[in-house]
């Protein structure tokens, strides 16, 4: 050193050297560089002194703190005089298996949270600011990270925030509805507030917003009466016992009637469009049937060794 020459070997990170013994404190959170995320107390130091490295490994593994768990394995492998290579390899395998399992579960969890966020946005339960906040948190919770325990906490935090944000949005919208309907008293339908409140209570704030704007414009609130068109359509569909076939296409072309379906009153253009649509339907049905037949032949089980080409 006095000659000005560099020492051989790799110099460890000073932060790791100073803080790695704190990994033995079960309740102390640390980031990927082993910098404490909590204020270090005497209790943390006492817990670290009383905890073995093996117990520290089990604790970090259970909490998906894989960065810390890997450091513990390195400590045991490098610093323990009586370290068992087989035991160290077993710990490494458990670490990798734990990472794989956590990533699989967190990927599914993150997808579920993403779907819930999108649904909340569609229903109007997230304002612009809240939506940006949630999306930023979701973007940060990437399962490719190494600190998967932190990722899980981030996703849980989003899941816990969504109901609270929804309730806040409900309260804000209902307050606005009351103010605007009161200001427009005498110019809106009597049942407007009741209809809008029902949508808000159901969590569909986007529809409630539309109903409010419709009411303020002098429109009538929508009704819950079921249209007769759906029943008529289903009745016609049920009358086609064999589905849409070439006979029905020919009837449409002639302008006749079949199974209670009348094509004669249609204009020439409408009848041509109906015929073409039915013809396309039959074509798609034929393609599906042929594809099904081919798949059956591919997966058919030979009845004998000779049939399958085996001897």
PDB file of C-alpha atoms in Angstrom:
ATOM      1  CA  UNK A   1       0.000   0.000   0.000  1.00  0.00           C
ATOM      2  CA  UNK A   2       2.901   2.376   0.771  1.00  0.00           C
ATOM      3  CA  UNK A   3       4.261   1.670  -2.698  1.00  0.00           C
ATOM      4  CA  UNK A   4       1.020   3.007  -4.204  1.00  0.00           C
ATOM      5  CA  UNK A   5      -0.070  -0.333  -5.622  1.00  0.00           C
ATOM      6  CA  UNK A   6      -3.685  -1.464  -5.572  1.00  0.00           C
ATOM      7  CA  UNK A   7      -4.658  -4.455  -3.507  1.00  0.00           C
ATOM      8  CA  UNK A   8      -5.824  -7.543  -5.349  1.00  0.00           C
ATOM      9  CA  UNK A   9      -9.413  -8.774  -5.156  1.00  0.00           C
ATOM     10  CA  UNK A  10     -12.786  -7.046  -5.296  1.00  0.00           C
ATOM     11  CA  UNK A  11     -13.630  -4.458  -2.714  1.00  0.00           C
ATOM     12  CA  UNK A  12     -17.110  -5.056  -1.241  1.00  0.00           C
ATOM     13  CA  UNK A  13     -19.727  -2.335  -1.102  1.00  0.00           C
ATOM     14  CA  UNK A  14     -19.205  -0.426   2.184  1.00  0.00           C
ATOM     15  CA  UNK A  15     -22.981  -0.225   2.753  1.00  0.00           C
ATOM     16  CA  UNK A  16     -23.245  -4.006   2.504  1.00  0.00           C
ATOM     17  CA  UNK A  17     -20.334  -4.495   4.881  1.00  0.00           C
ATOM     18  CA  UNK A  18     -21.806  -2.120   7.444  1.00  0.00           C
ATOM     19  CA  UNK A  19     -25.427  -3.249   7.253  1.00  0.00           C
ATOM     20  CA  UNK A  20     -25.516  -6.923   6.369  1.00  0.00           C
ATOM     21  CA  UNK A  21     -25.600  -8.050  10.006  1.00  0.00           C
ATOM     22  CA  UNK A  22     -28.834  -6.073  10.335  1.00  0.00           C
ATOM     23  CA  UNK A  23     -30.415  -8.613   7.966  1.00  0.00           C
ATOM     24  CA  UNK A  24     -30.802 -10.832  10.994  1.00  0.00           C
ATOM     25  CA  UNK A  25     -33.370  -8.417  12.436  1.00  0.00           C
ATOM     26  CA  UNK A  26     -36.703  -9.857  11.221  1.00  0.00           C
ATOM     27  CA  UNK A  27     -38.717  -6.631  11.387  1.00  0.00           C
ATOM     28  CA  UNK A  28     -36.165  -4.319   9.754  1.00  0.00           C
ATOM     29  CA  UNK A  29     -36.941  -3.616   6.110  1.00  0.00           C
ATOM     30  CA  UNK A  30     -34.018  -3.054   3.744  1.00  0.00           C
ATOM     31  CA  UNK A  31     -33.743  -2.181   0.075  1.00  0.00           C
ATOM     32  CA  UNK A  32     -31.748  -3.941  -2.646  1.00  0.00           C
ATOM     33  CA  UNK A  33     -28.488  -2.279  -1.528  1.00  0.00           C
ATOM     34  CA  UNK A  34     -29.134  -3.219   2.117  1.00  0.00           C
ATOM     35  CA  UNK A  35     -29.908   0.365   3.086  1.00  0.00           C
ATOM     36  CA  UNK A  36     -32.461   0.325   5.947  1.00  0.00           C
ATOM     37  CA  UNK A  37     -35.942   1.545   5.000  1.00  0.00           C
ATOM     38  CA  UNK A  38     -36.887   1.982   8.661  1.00  0.00           C
ATOM     39  CA  UNK A  39     -35.227   3.950  11.437  1.00  0.00           C
ATOM     40  CA  UNK A  40     -32.820   1.597  13.223  1.00  0.00           C
ATOM     41  CA  UNK A  41     -33.641   1.132  16.875  1.00  0.00           C
ATOM     42  CA  UNK A  42     -31.964  -0.653  19.777  1.00  0.00           C
ATOM     43  CA  UNK A  43     -34.620  -3.373  19.436  1.00  0.00           C
ATOM     44  CA  UNK A  44     -33.542  -4.020  15.846  1.00  0.00           C
ATOM     45  CA  UNK A  45     -29.919  -4.401  16.893  1.00  0.00           C
ATOM     46  CA  UNK A  46     -30.838  -6.665  19.820  1.00  0.00           C
ATOM     47  CA  UNK A  47     -32.989  -8.842  17.549  1.00  0.00           C
ATOM     48  CA  UNK A  48     -30.163  -9.110  15.019  1.00  0.00           C
ATOM     49  CA  UNK A  49     -27.719 -10.199  17.719  1.00  0.00           C
ATOM     50  CA  UNK A  50     -30.131 -12.901  18.915  1.00  0.00           C
ATOM     51  CA  UNK A  51     -30.987 -14.312  15.461  1.00  0.00           C
ATOM     52  CA  UNK A  52     -28.872 -16.817  13.570  1.00  0.00           C
ATOM     53  CA  UNK A  53     -28.136 -16.502   9.888  1.00  0.00           C
ATOM     54  CA  UNK A  54     -30.233 -19.593   9.131  1.00  0.00           C
ATOM     55  CA  UNK A  55     -33.220 -18.113  10.955  1.00  0.00           C
ATOM     56  CA  UNK A  56     -32.645 -14.862   9.107  1.00  0.00           C
ATOM     57  CA  UNK A  57     -32.702 -16.755   5.802  1.00  0.00           C
ATOM     58  CA  UNK A  58     -36.001 -18.470   6.656  1.00  0.00           C
ATOM     59  CA  UNK A  59     -37.545 -15.181   7.704  1.00  0.00           C
ATOM     60  CA  UNK A  60     -36.493 -13.294   4.588  1.00  0.00           C
ATOM     61  CA  UNK A  61     -37.623 -16.178   2.380  1.00  0.00           C
ATOM     62  CA  UNK A  62     -41.050 -16.242   4.034  1.00  0.00           C
ATOM     63  CA  UNK A  63     -41.478 -12.514   3.396  1.00  0.00           C
ATOM     64  CA  UNK A  64     -40.383 -12.755  -0.269  1.00  0.00           C
ATOM     65  CA  UNK A  65     -37.367 -10.560   0.528  1.00  0.00           C
ATOM     66  CA  UNK A  66     -35.217 -12.420  -1.967  1.00  0.00           C
ATOM     67  CA  UNK A  67     -32.508  -9.771  -2.309  1.00  0.00           C
ATOM     68  CA  UNK A  68     -31.783 -10.032   1.406  1.00  0.00           C
ATOM     69  CA  UNK A  69     -32.131 -13.826   1.341  1.00  0.00           C
ATOM     70  CA  UNK A  70     -29.523 -14.070  -1.403  1.00  0.00           C
ATOM     71  CA  UNK A  71     -27.153 -11.915   0.612  1.00  0.00           C
ATOM     72  CA  UNK A  72     -27.651 -14.205   3.613  1.00  0.00           C
ATOM     73  CA  UNK A  73     -26.715 -17.207   1.476  1.00  0.00           C
ATOM     74  CA  UNK A  74     -23.566 -15.411   0.330  1.00  0.00           C
ATOM     75  CA  UNK A  75     -22.657 -14.565   3.923  1.00  0.00           C
ATOM     76  CA  UNK A  76     -23.065 -18.169   5.021  1.00  0.00           C
ATOM     77  CA  UNK A  77     -21.095 -19.451   2.034  1.00  0.00           C
ATOM     78  CA  UNK A  78     -18.197 -16.980   2.367  1.00  0.00           C
ATOM     79  CA  UNK A  79     -17.901 -16.185   6.045  1.00  0.00           C
ATOM     80  CA  UNK A  80     -18.970 -19.276   7.949  1.00  0.00           C
ATOM     81  CA  UNK A  81     -15.907 -21.399   8.694  1.00  0.00           C
ATOM     82  CA  UNK A  82     -17.915 -24.583   8.923  1.00  0.00           C
ATOM     83  CA  UNK A  83     -20.278 -23.804   6.028  1.00  0.00           C
ATOM     84  CA  UNK A  84     -21.699 -26.938   4.444  1.00  0.00           C
ATOM     85  CA  UNK A  85     -21.521 -26.654   0.618  1.00  0.00           C
ATOM     86  CA  UNK A  86     -24.470 -29.022   0.255  1.00  0.00           C
ATOM     87  CA  UNK A  87     -26.533 -26.937   2.652  1.00  0.00           C
ATOM     88  CA  UNK A  88     -25.594 -23.733   0.815  1.00  0.00           C
ATOM     89  CA  UNK A  89     -26.621 -25.278  -2.502  1.00  0.00           C
ATOM     90  CA  UNK A  90     -29.923 -26.402  -0.989  1.00  0.00           C
ATOM     91  CA  UNK A  91     -30.556 -22.857   0.254  1.00  0.00           C
ATOM     92  CA  UNK A  92     -29.772 -21.465  -3.196  1.00  0.00           C
ATOM     93  CA  UNK A  93     -32.222 -23.894  -4.798  1.00  0.00           C
ATOM     94  CA  UNK A  94     -34.945 -22.970  -2.327  1.00  0.00           C
ATOM     95  CA  UNK A  95     -34.274 -19.323  -3.072  1.00  0.00           C
ATOM     96  CA  UNK A  96     -34.654 -19.777  -6.828  1.00  0.00           C
ATOM     97  CA  UNK A  97     -37.785 -21.904  -6.403  1.00  0.00           C
ATOM     98  CA  UNK A  98     -39.283 -19.272  -4.121  1.00  0.00           C
ATOM     99  CA  UNK A  99     -38.590 -16.535  -6.674  1.00  0.00           C
ATOM    100  CA  UNK A 100     -40.245 -18.563  -9.436  1.00  0.00           C
ATOM    101  CA  UNK A 101     -43.360 -19.298  -7.372  1.00  0.00           C
ATOM    102  CA  UNK A 102     -43.686 -15.703  -6.216  1.00  0.00           C
ATOM    103  CA  UNK A 103     -43.360 -14.349  -9.742  1.00  0.00           C
ATOM    104  CA  UNK A 104     -46.081 -16.684 -11.012  1.00  0.00           C
ATOM    105  CA  UNK A 105     -48.481 -15.725  -8.217  1.00  0.00           C
ATOM    106  CA  UNK A 106     -47.675 -12.021  -8.433  1.00  0.00           C
ATOM    107  CA  UNK A 107     -48.144 -12.018 -12.196  1.00  0.00           C
ATOM    108  CA  UNK A 108     -51.684 -13.372 -11.761  1.00  0.00           C
ATOM    109  CA  UNK A 109     -52.322 -10.976  -8.868  1.00  0.00           C
ATOM    110  CA  UNK A 110     -51.102  -8.010 -10.889  1.00  0.00           C
ATOM    111  CA  UNK A 111     -53.347  -9.000 -13.813  1.00  0.00           C
ATOM    112  CA  UNK A 112     -56.332  -9.165 -11.466  1.00  0.00           C
ATOM    113  CA  UNK A 113     -55.512  -5.752 -10.004  1.00  0.00           C
ATOM    114  CA  UNK A 114     -55.079  -4.320 -13.513  1.00  0.00           C
ATOM    115  CA  UNK A 115     -58.530  -5.612 -14.503  1.00  0.00           C
ATOM    116  CA  UNK A 116     -60.070  -4.083 -11.382  1.00  0.00           C
ATOM    117  CA  UNK A 117     -58.394  -0.750 -12.119  1.00  0.00           C
ATOM    118  CA  UNK A 118     -59.711  -0.757 -15.692  1.00  0.00           C
ATOM    119  CA  UNK A 119     -63.221  -1.621 -14.500  1.00  0.00           C
ATOM    120  CA  UNK A 120     -63.126   1.142 -11.891  1.00  0.00           C
ATOM    121  CA  UNK A 121     -62.033   3.600 -14.573  1.00  0.00           C
ATOM    122  CA  UNK A 122     -64.855   2.523 -16.908  1.00  0.00           C
ATOM    123  CA  UNK A 123     -67.400   2.959 -14.120  1.00  0.00           C
ATOM    124  CA  UNK A 124     -66.098   6.438 -13.365  1.00  0.00           C
ATOM    125  CA  UNK A 125     -64.841   5.501  -9.897  1.00  0.00           C
ATOM    126  CA  UNK A 126     -61.410   7.006 -10.554  1.00  0.00           C
ATOM    127  CA  UNK A 127     -60.958  10.663 -11.294  1.00  0.00           C
ATOM    128  CA  UNK A 128     -58.123  11.894 -13.482  1.00  0.00           C
ATOM    129  CA  UNK A 129     -55.732  12.439 -10.577  1.00  0.00           C
ATOM    130  CA  UNK A 130     -56.552   9.167  -8.816  1.00  0.00           C
ATOM    131  CA  UNK A 131     -56.334   7.216 -12.063  1.00  0.00           C
ATOM    132  CA  UNK A 132     -52.881   8.627 -12.818  1.00  0.00           C
ATOM    133  CA  UNK A 133     -51.798   7.804  -9.259  1.00  0.00           C
ATOM    134  CA  UNK A 134     -53.039   4.201  -9.488  1.00  0.00           C
ATOM    135  CA  UNK A 135     -51.529   3.623 -12.932  1.00  0.00           C
ATOM    136  CA  UNK A 136     -48.156   4.935 -11.738  1.00  0.00           C
ATOM    137  CA  UNK A 137     -48.247   2.580  -8.740  1.00  0.00           C
ATOM    138  CA  UNK A 138     -49.265  -0.328 -10.964  1.00  0.00           C
ATOM    139  CA  UNK A 139     -46.464   0.441 -13.406  1.00  0.00           C
ATOM    140  CA  UNK A 140     -43.956   0.462 -10.547  1.00  0.00           C
ATOM    141  CA  UNK A 141     -45.122  -2.957  -9.322  1.00  0.00           C
ATOM    142  CA  UNK A 142     -43.305  -4.981 -11.972  1.00  0.00           C
ATOM    143  CA  UNK A 143     -42.851  -8.688 -11.232  1.00  0.00           C
ATOM    144  CA  UNK A 144     -39.474  -8.705 -12.991  1.00  0.00           C
ATOM    145  CA  UNK A 145     -38.006  -6.860 -10.021  1.00  0.00           C
ATOM    146  CA  UNK A 146     -35.994  -8.745  -7.406  1.00  0.00           C
ATOM    147  CA  UNK A 147     -37.692  -7.272  -4.337  1.00  0.00           C
ATOM    148  CA  UNK A 148     -40.904  -9.202  -4.864  1.00  0.00           C
ATOM    149  CA  UNK A 149     -42.048  -8.653  -1.294  1.00  0.00           C
ATOM    150  CA  UNK A 150     -42.167  -4.926  -1.999  1.00  0.00           C
ATOM    151  CA  UNK A 151     -44.056  -5.586  -5.231  1.00  0.00           C
ATOM    152  CA  UNK A 152     -46.682  -7.584  -3.314  1.00  0.00           C
ATOM    153  CA  UNK A 153     -47.088  -4.750  -0.795  1.00  0.00           C
ATOM    154  CA  UNK A 154     -47.517  -2.274  -3.656  1.00  0.00           C
ATOM    155  CA  UNK A 155     -50.228  -4.393  -5.284  1.00  0.00           C
ATOM    156  CA  UNK A 156     -52.014  -4.910  -1.967  1.00  0.00           C
ATOM    157  CA  UNK A 157     -51.893  -1.143  -1.454  1.00  0.00           C
ATOM    158  CA  UNK A 158     -53.593  -0.557  -4.825  1.00  0.00           C
ATOM    159  CA  UNK A 159     -56.255  -3.151  -4.011  1.00  0.00           C
ATOM    160  CA  UNK A 160     -56.962  -1.418  -0.702  1.00  0.00           C
ATOM    161  CA  UNK A 161     -57.080   2.034  -2.309  1.00  0.00           C
ATOM    162  CA  UNK A 162     -59.649   1.192  -5.012  1.00  0.00           C
ATOM    163  CA  UNK A 163     -62.699   0.828  -2.699  1.00  0.00           C
ATOM    164  CA  UNK A 164     -61.731   4.016  -0.854  1.00  0.00           C
ATOM    165  CA  UNK A 165     -61.332   5.944  -4.096  1.00  0.00           C
ATOM    166  CA  UNK A 166     -64.709   4.614  -5.264  1.00  0.00           C
ATOM    167  CA  UNK A 167     -66.459   5.801  -2.100  1.00  0.00           C
ATOM    168  CA  UNK A 168     -64.843   9.218  -2.402  1.00  0.00           C
ATOM    169  CA  UNK A 169     -65.973   9.465  -6.036  1.00  0.00           C
ATOM    170  CA  UNK A 170     -69.519   8.422  -5.085  1.00  0.00           C
ATOM    171  CA  UNK A 171     -69.749  11.071  -2.380  1.00  0.00           C
ATOM    172  CA  UNK A 172     -68.360  13.772  -4.676  1.00  0.00           C
ATOM    173  CA  UNK A 173     -70.724  12.921  -7.528  1.00  0.00           C
ATOM    174  CA  UNK A 174     -73.818  12.735  -5.294  1.00  0.00           C
ATOM    175  CA  UNK A 175     -72.951  16.125  -3.799  1.00  0.00           C
ATOM    176  CA  UNK A 176     -72.674  17.553  -7.292  1.00  0.00           C
ATOM    177  CA  UNK A 177     -75.926  15.889  -8.387  1.00  0.00           C
ATOM    178  CA  UNK A 178     -77.824  17.420  -5.472  1.00  0.00           C
ATOM    179  CA  UNK A 179     -76.444  20.883  -6.171  1.00  0.00           C
ATOM    180  CA  UNK A 180     -77.174  20.797  -9.921  1.00  0.00           C
ATOM    181  CA  UNK A 181     -80.642  19.244  -9.597  1.00  0.00           C
ATOM    182  CA  UNK A 182     -81.588  21.769  -6.914  1.00  0.00           C
ATOM    183  CA  UNK A 183     -80.409  24.582  -9.158  1.00  0.00           C
ATOM    184  CA  UNK A 184     -82.524  23.146 -12.005  1.00  0.00           C
ATOM    185  CA  UNK A 185     -85.629  22.548  -9.853  1.00  0.00           C
ATOM    186  CA  UNK A 186     -88.815  22.475 -11.927  1.00  0.00           C
ATOM    187  CA  UNK A 187     -86.926  21.729 -15.147  1.00  0.00           C
ATOM    188  CA  UNK A 188     -85.997  18.081 -14.468  1.00  0.00           C
ATOM    189  CA  UNK A 189     -88.085  14.957 -14.016  1.00  0.00           C
ATOM    190  CA  UNK A 190     -89.297  14.223 -10.514  1.00  0.00           C
ATOM    191  CA  UNK A 191     -87.625  10.813 -10.373  1.00  0.00           C
ATOM    192  CA  UNK A 192     -84.266  12.002 -11.770  1.00  0.00           C
ATOM    193  CA  UNK A 193     -82.546  12.149  -8.376  1.00  0.00           C
ATOM    194  CA  UNK A 194     -83.816   8.692  -7.426  1.00  0.00           C
ATOM    195  CA  UNK A 195     -82.633   7.135 -10.682  1.00  0.00           C
ATOM    196  CA  UNK A 196     -79.227   8.785 -10.504  1.00  0.00           C
ATOM    197  CA  UNK A 197     -78.788   7.844  -6.827  1.00  0.00           C
ATOM    198  CA  UNK A 198     -79.511   4.193  -7.664  1.00  0.00           C
ATOM    199  CA  UNK A 199     -76.697   4.217 -10.254  1.00  0.00           C
ATOM    200  CA  UNK A 200     -74.302   5.829  -7.807  1.00  0.00           C
ATOM    201  CA  UNK A 201     -75.126   3.307  -5.089  1.00  0.00           C
ATOM    202  CA  UNK A 202     -74.498   0.503  -7.594  1.00  0.00           C
ATOM    203  CA  UNK A 203     -71.067   1.967  -8.354  1.00  0.00           C
ATOM    204  CA  UNK A 204     -71.869   2.893 -11.963  1.00  0.00           C
ATOM    205  CA  UNK A 205     -70.821   6.509 -11.759  1.00  0.00           C
ATOM    206  CA  UNK A 206     -70.313   6.851 -15.514  1.00  0.00           C
ATOM    207  CA  UNK A 207     -73.973   6.026 -16.177  1.00  0.00           C
ATOM    208  CA  UNK A 208     -75.059   8.284 -13.312  1.00  0.00           C
ATOM    209  CA  UNK A 209     -73.119  11.118 -14.955  1.00  0.00           C
ATOM    210  CA  UNK A 210     -74.916  10.498 -18.255  1.00  0.00           C
ATOM    211  CA  UNK A 211     -78.298  10.414 -16.511  1.00  0.00           C
ATOM    212  CA  UNK A 212     -77.503  13.705 -14.794  1.00  0.00           C
ATOM    213  CA  UNK A 213     -76.583  15.425 -18.054  1.00  0.00           C
ATOM    214  CA  UNK A 214     -79.696  13.965 -19.702  1.00  0.00           C
ATOM    215  CA  UNK A 215     -81.915  15.216 -16.868  1.00  0.00           C
ATOM    216  CA  UNK A 216     -80.384  18.715 -16.961  1.00  0.00           C
ATOM    217  CA  UNK A 217     -81.047  18.795 -20.705  1.00  0.00           C
ATOM    218  CA  UNK A 218     -84.738  18.118 -20.041  1.00  0.00           C
ATOM    219  CA  UNK A 219     -84.733  14.452 -21.041  1.00  0.00           C
ATOM    220  CA  UNK A 220     -86.658  11.707 -19.290  1.00  0.00           C
ATOM    221  CA  UNK A 221     -84.726   9.188 -17.183  1.00  0.00           C
ATOM    222  CA  UNK A 222     -84.441   5.745 -18.813  1.00  0.00           C
ATOM    223  CA  UNK A 223     -86.890   3.063 -17.760  1.00  0.00           C
ATOM    224  CA  UNK A 224     -86.296  -0.533 -16.804  1.00  0.00           C
ATOM    225  CA  UNK A 225     -88.964  -1.845 -19.147  1.00  0.00           C
ATOM    226  CA  UNK A 226     -87.775  -4.786 -21.230  1.00  0.00           C
ATOM    227  CA  UNK A 227     -87.993  -4.274 -24.954  1.00  0.00           C
ATOM    228  CA  UNK A 228     -90.199  -6.684 -26.932  1.00  0.00           C
ATOM    229  CA  UNK A 229     -87.569  -6.945 -29.655  1.00  0.00           C
ATOM    230  CA  UNK A 230     -85.369  -9.331 -27.696  1.00  0.00           C
ATOM    231  CA  UNK A 231     -88.210 -11.805 -27.102  1.00  0.00           C
ATOM    232  CA  UNK A 232     -89.206 -11.637 -30.771  1.00  0.00           C
ATOM    233  CA  UNK A 233     -85.641 -12.247 -31.895  1.00  0.00           C
ATOM    234  CA  UNK A 234     -85.241 -15.251 -29.582  1.00  0.00           C
ATOM    235  CA  UNK A 235     -88.556 -16.672 -30.785  1.00  0.00           C
ATOM    236  CA  UNK A 236     -87.390 -16.491 -34.399  1.00  0.00           C
ATOM    237  CA  UNK A 237     -84.020 -18.044 -33.516  1.00  0.00           C
ATOM    238  CA  UNK A 238     -85.735 -20.943 -31.741  1.00  0.00           C
ATOM    239  CA  UNK A 239     -87.940 -21.568 -34.769  1.00  0.00           C
ATOM    240  CA  UNK A 240     -84.865 -22.425 -36.827  1.00  0.00           C
ATOM    241  CA  UNK A 241     -84.572 -25.990 -35.591  1.00  0.00           C
ATOM    242  CA  UNK A 242     -81.725 -26.806 -37.976  1.00  0.00           C
ATOM    243  CA  UNK A 243     -80.170 -23.384 -37.929  1.00  0.00           C
ATOM    244  CA  UNK A 244     -79.680 -21.147 -40.952  1.00  0.00           C
ATOM    245  CA  UNK A 245     -79.424 -23.263 -44.112  1.00  0.00           C
ATOM    246  CA  UNK A 246     -79.573 -22.808 -47.893  1.00  0.00           C
ATOM    247  CA  UNK A 247     -83.387 -23.118 -47.932  1.00  0.00           C
ATOM    248  CA  UNK A 248     -83.741 -20.028 -45.780  1.00  0.00           C
ATOM    249  CA  UNK A 249     -81.335 -18.159 -48.064  1.00  0.00           C
ATOM    250  CA  UNK A 250     -83.500 -19.017 -51.084  1.00  0.00           C
ATOM    251  CA  UNK A 251     -86.662 -17.846 -49.295  1.00  0.00           C
ATOM    252  CA  UNK A 252     -84.964 -14.543 -48.510  1.00  0.00           C
ATOM    253  CA  UNK A 253     -83.925 -14.199 -52.150  1.00  0.00           C
ATOM    254  CA  UNK A 254     -87.524 -14.774 -53.361  1.00  0.00           C
ATOM    255  CA  UNK A 255     -89.012 -12.485 -50.754  1.00  0.00           C
ATOM    256  CA  UNK A 256     -91.081 -15.261 -49.166  1.00  0.00           C
ATOM    257  CA  UNK A 257     -91.645 -16.274 -45.555  1.00  0.00           C
ATOM    258  CA  UNK A 258     -90.300 -19.099 -43.413  1.00  0.00           C
ATOM    259  CA  UNK A 259     -90.714 -20.010 -39.732  1.00  0.00           C
ATOM    260  CA  UNK A 260     -92.656 -16.811 -39.125  1.00  0.00           C
ATOM    261  CA  UNK A 261     -89.941 -14.677 -40.700  1.00  0.00           C
ATOM    262  CA  UNK A 262     -91.313 -12.477 -43.499  1.00  0.00           C
ATOM    263  CA  UNK A 263     -89.004 -11.132 -46.220  1.00  0.00           C
ATOM    264  CA  UNK A 264     -91.727  -9.931 -48.612  1.00  0.00           C
ATOM    265  CA  UNK A 265     -92.210  -6.534 -47.034  1.00  0.00           C
ATOM    266  CA  UNK A 266     -88.536  -5.637 -47.397  1.00  0.00           C
ATOM    267  CA  UNK A 267     -87.300  -3.312 -50.087  1.00  0.00           C
ATOM    268  CA  UNK A 268     -85.142  -4.749 -52.848  1.00  0.00           C
ATOM    269  CA  UNK A 269     -81.981  -3.387 -51.241  1.00  0.00           C
ATOM    270  CA  UNK A 270     -82.921  -4.644 -47.772  1.00  0.00           C
ATOM    271  CA  UNK A 271     -83.892  -8.080 -49.111  1.00  0.00           C
ATOM    272  CA  UNK A 272     -80.590  -8.338 -50.993  1.00  0.00           C
ATOM    273  CA  UNK A 273     -78.690  -7.391 -47.828  1.00  0.00           C
ATOM    274  CA  UNK A 274     -80.623 -10.004 -45.809  1.00  0.00           C
ATOM    275  CA  UNK A 275     -79.946 -12.667 -48.409  1.00  0.00           C
ATOM    276  CA  UNK A 276     -76.234 -11.847 -48.499  1.00  0.00           C
ATOM    277  CA  UNK A 277     -75.976 -11.842 -44.712  1.00  0.00           C
ATOM    278  CA  UNK A 278     -77.686 -15.245 -44.455  1.00  0.00           C
ATOM    279  CA  UNK A 279     -75.498 -16.616 -47.241  1.00  0.00           C
ATOM    280  CA  UNK A 280     -72.381 -15.505 -45.367  1.00  0.00           C
ATOM    281  CA  UNK A 281     -73.772 -17.159 -42.231  1.00  0.00           C
ATOM    282  CA  UNK A 282     -74.204 -20.461 -44.069  1.00  0.00           C
ATOM    283  CA  UNK A 283     -70.688 -20.150 -45.465  1.00  0.00           C
ATOM    284  CA  UNK A 284     -69.171 -19.653 -42.007  1.00  0.00           C
ATOM    285  CA  UNK A 285     -71.217 -22.577 -40.694  1.00  0.00           C
ATOM    286  CA  UNK A 286     -69.879 -24.808 -43.489  1.00  0.00           C
ATOM    287  CA  UNK A 287     -66.303 -23.777 -42.752  1.00  0.00           C
ATOM    288  CA  UNK A 288     -66.759 -24.568 -39.038  1.00  0.00           C
ATOM    289  CA  UNK A 289     -68.237 -27.984 -39.840  1.00  0.00           C
ATOM    290  CA  UNK A 290     -65.373 -28.863 -42.205  1.00  0.00           C
ATOM    291  CA  UNK A 291     -62.792 -27.720 -39.682  1.00  0.00           C
ATOM    292  CA  UNK A 292     -64.488 -29.830 -37.007  1.00  0.00           C
ATOM    293  CA  UNK A 293     -64.466 -32.870 -39.274  1.00  0.00           C
ATOM    294  CA  UNK A 294     -60.751 -32.440 -39.992  1.00  0.00           C
ATOM    295  CA  UNK A 295     -59.939 -32.135 -36.289  1.00  0.00           C
ATOM    296  CA  UNK A 296     -61.932 -35.259 -35.500  1.00  0.00           C
ATOM    297  CA  UNK A 297     -59.978 -37.198 -38.109  1.00  0.00           C
ATOM    298  CA  UNK A 298     -56.665 -35.937 -36.740  1.00  0.00           C
ATOM    299  CA  UNK A 299     -57.447 -36.915 -33.179  1.00  0.00           C
ATOM    300  CA  UNK A 300     -59.304 -40.130 -34.029  1.00  0.00           C
ATOM    301  CA  UNK A 301     -57.932 -43.179 -32.126  1.00  0.00           C
ATOM    302  CA  UNK A 302     -57.063 -46.127 -34.441  1.00  0.00           C
ATOM    303  CA  UNK A 303     -59.109 -49.194 -33.730  1.00  0.00           C
ATOM    304  CA  UNK A 304     -56.186 -51.543 -34.317  1.00  0.00           C
ATOM    305  CA  UNK A 305     -52.371 -51.451 -34.636  1.00  0.00           C
ATOM    306  CA  UNK A 306     -52.692 -52.115 -38.373  1.00  0.00           C
ATOM    307  CA  UNK A 307     -54.988 -49.115 -38.826  1.00  0.00           C
ATOM    308  CA  UNK A 308     -52.403 -46.823 -37.250  1.00  0.00           C
ATOM    309  CA  UNK A 309     -49.584 -48.148 -39.366  1.00  0.00           C
ATOM    310  CA  UNK A 310     -47.944 -49.991 -36.514  1.00  0.00           C
ATOM    311  CA  UNK A 311     -46.729 -53.563 -36.835  1.00  0.00           C
TER     312      UNK A 311
END
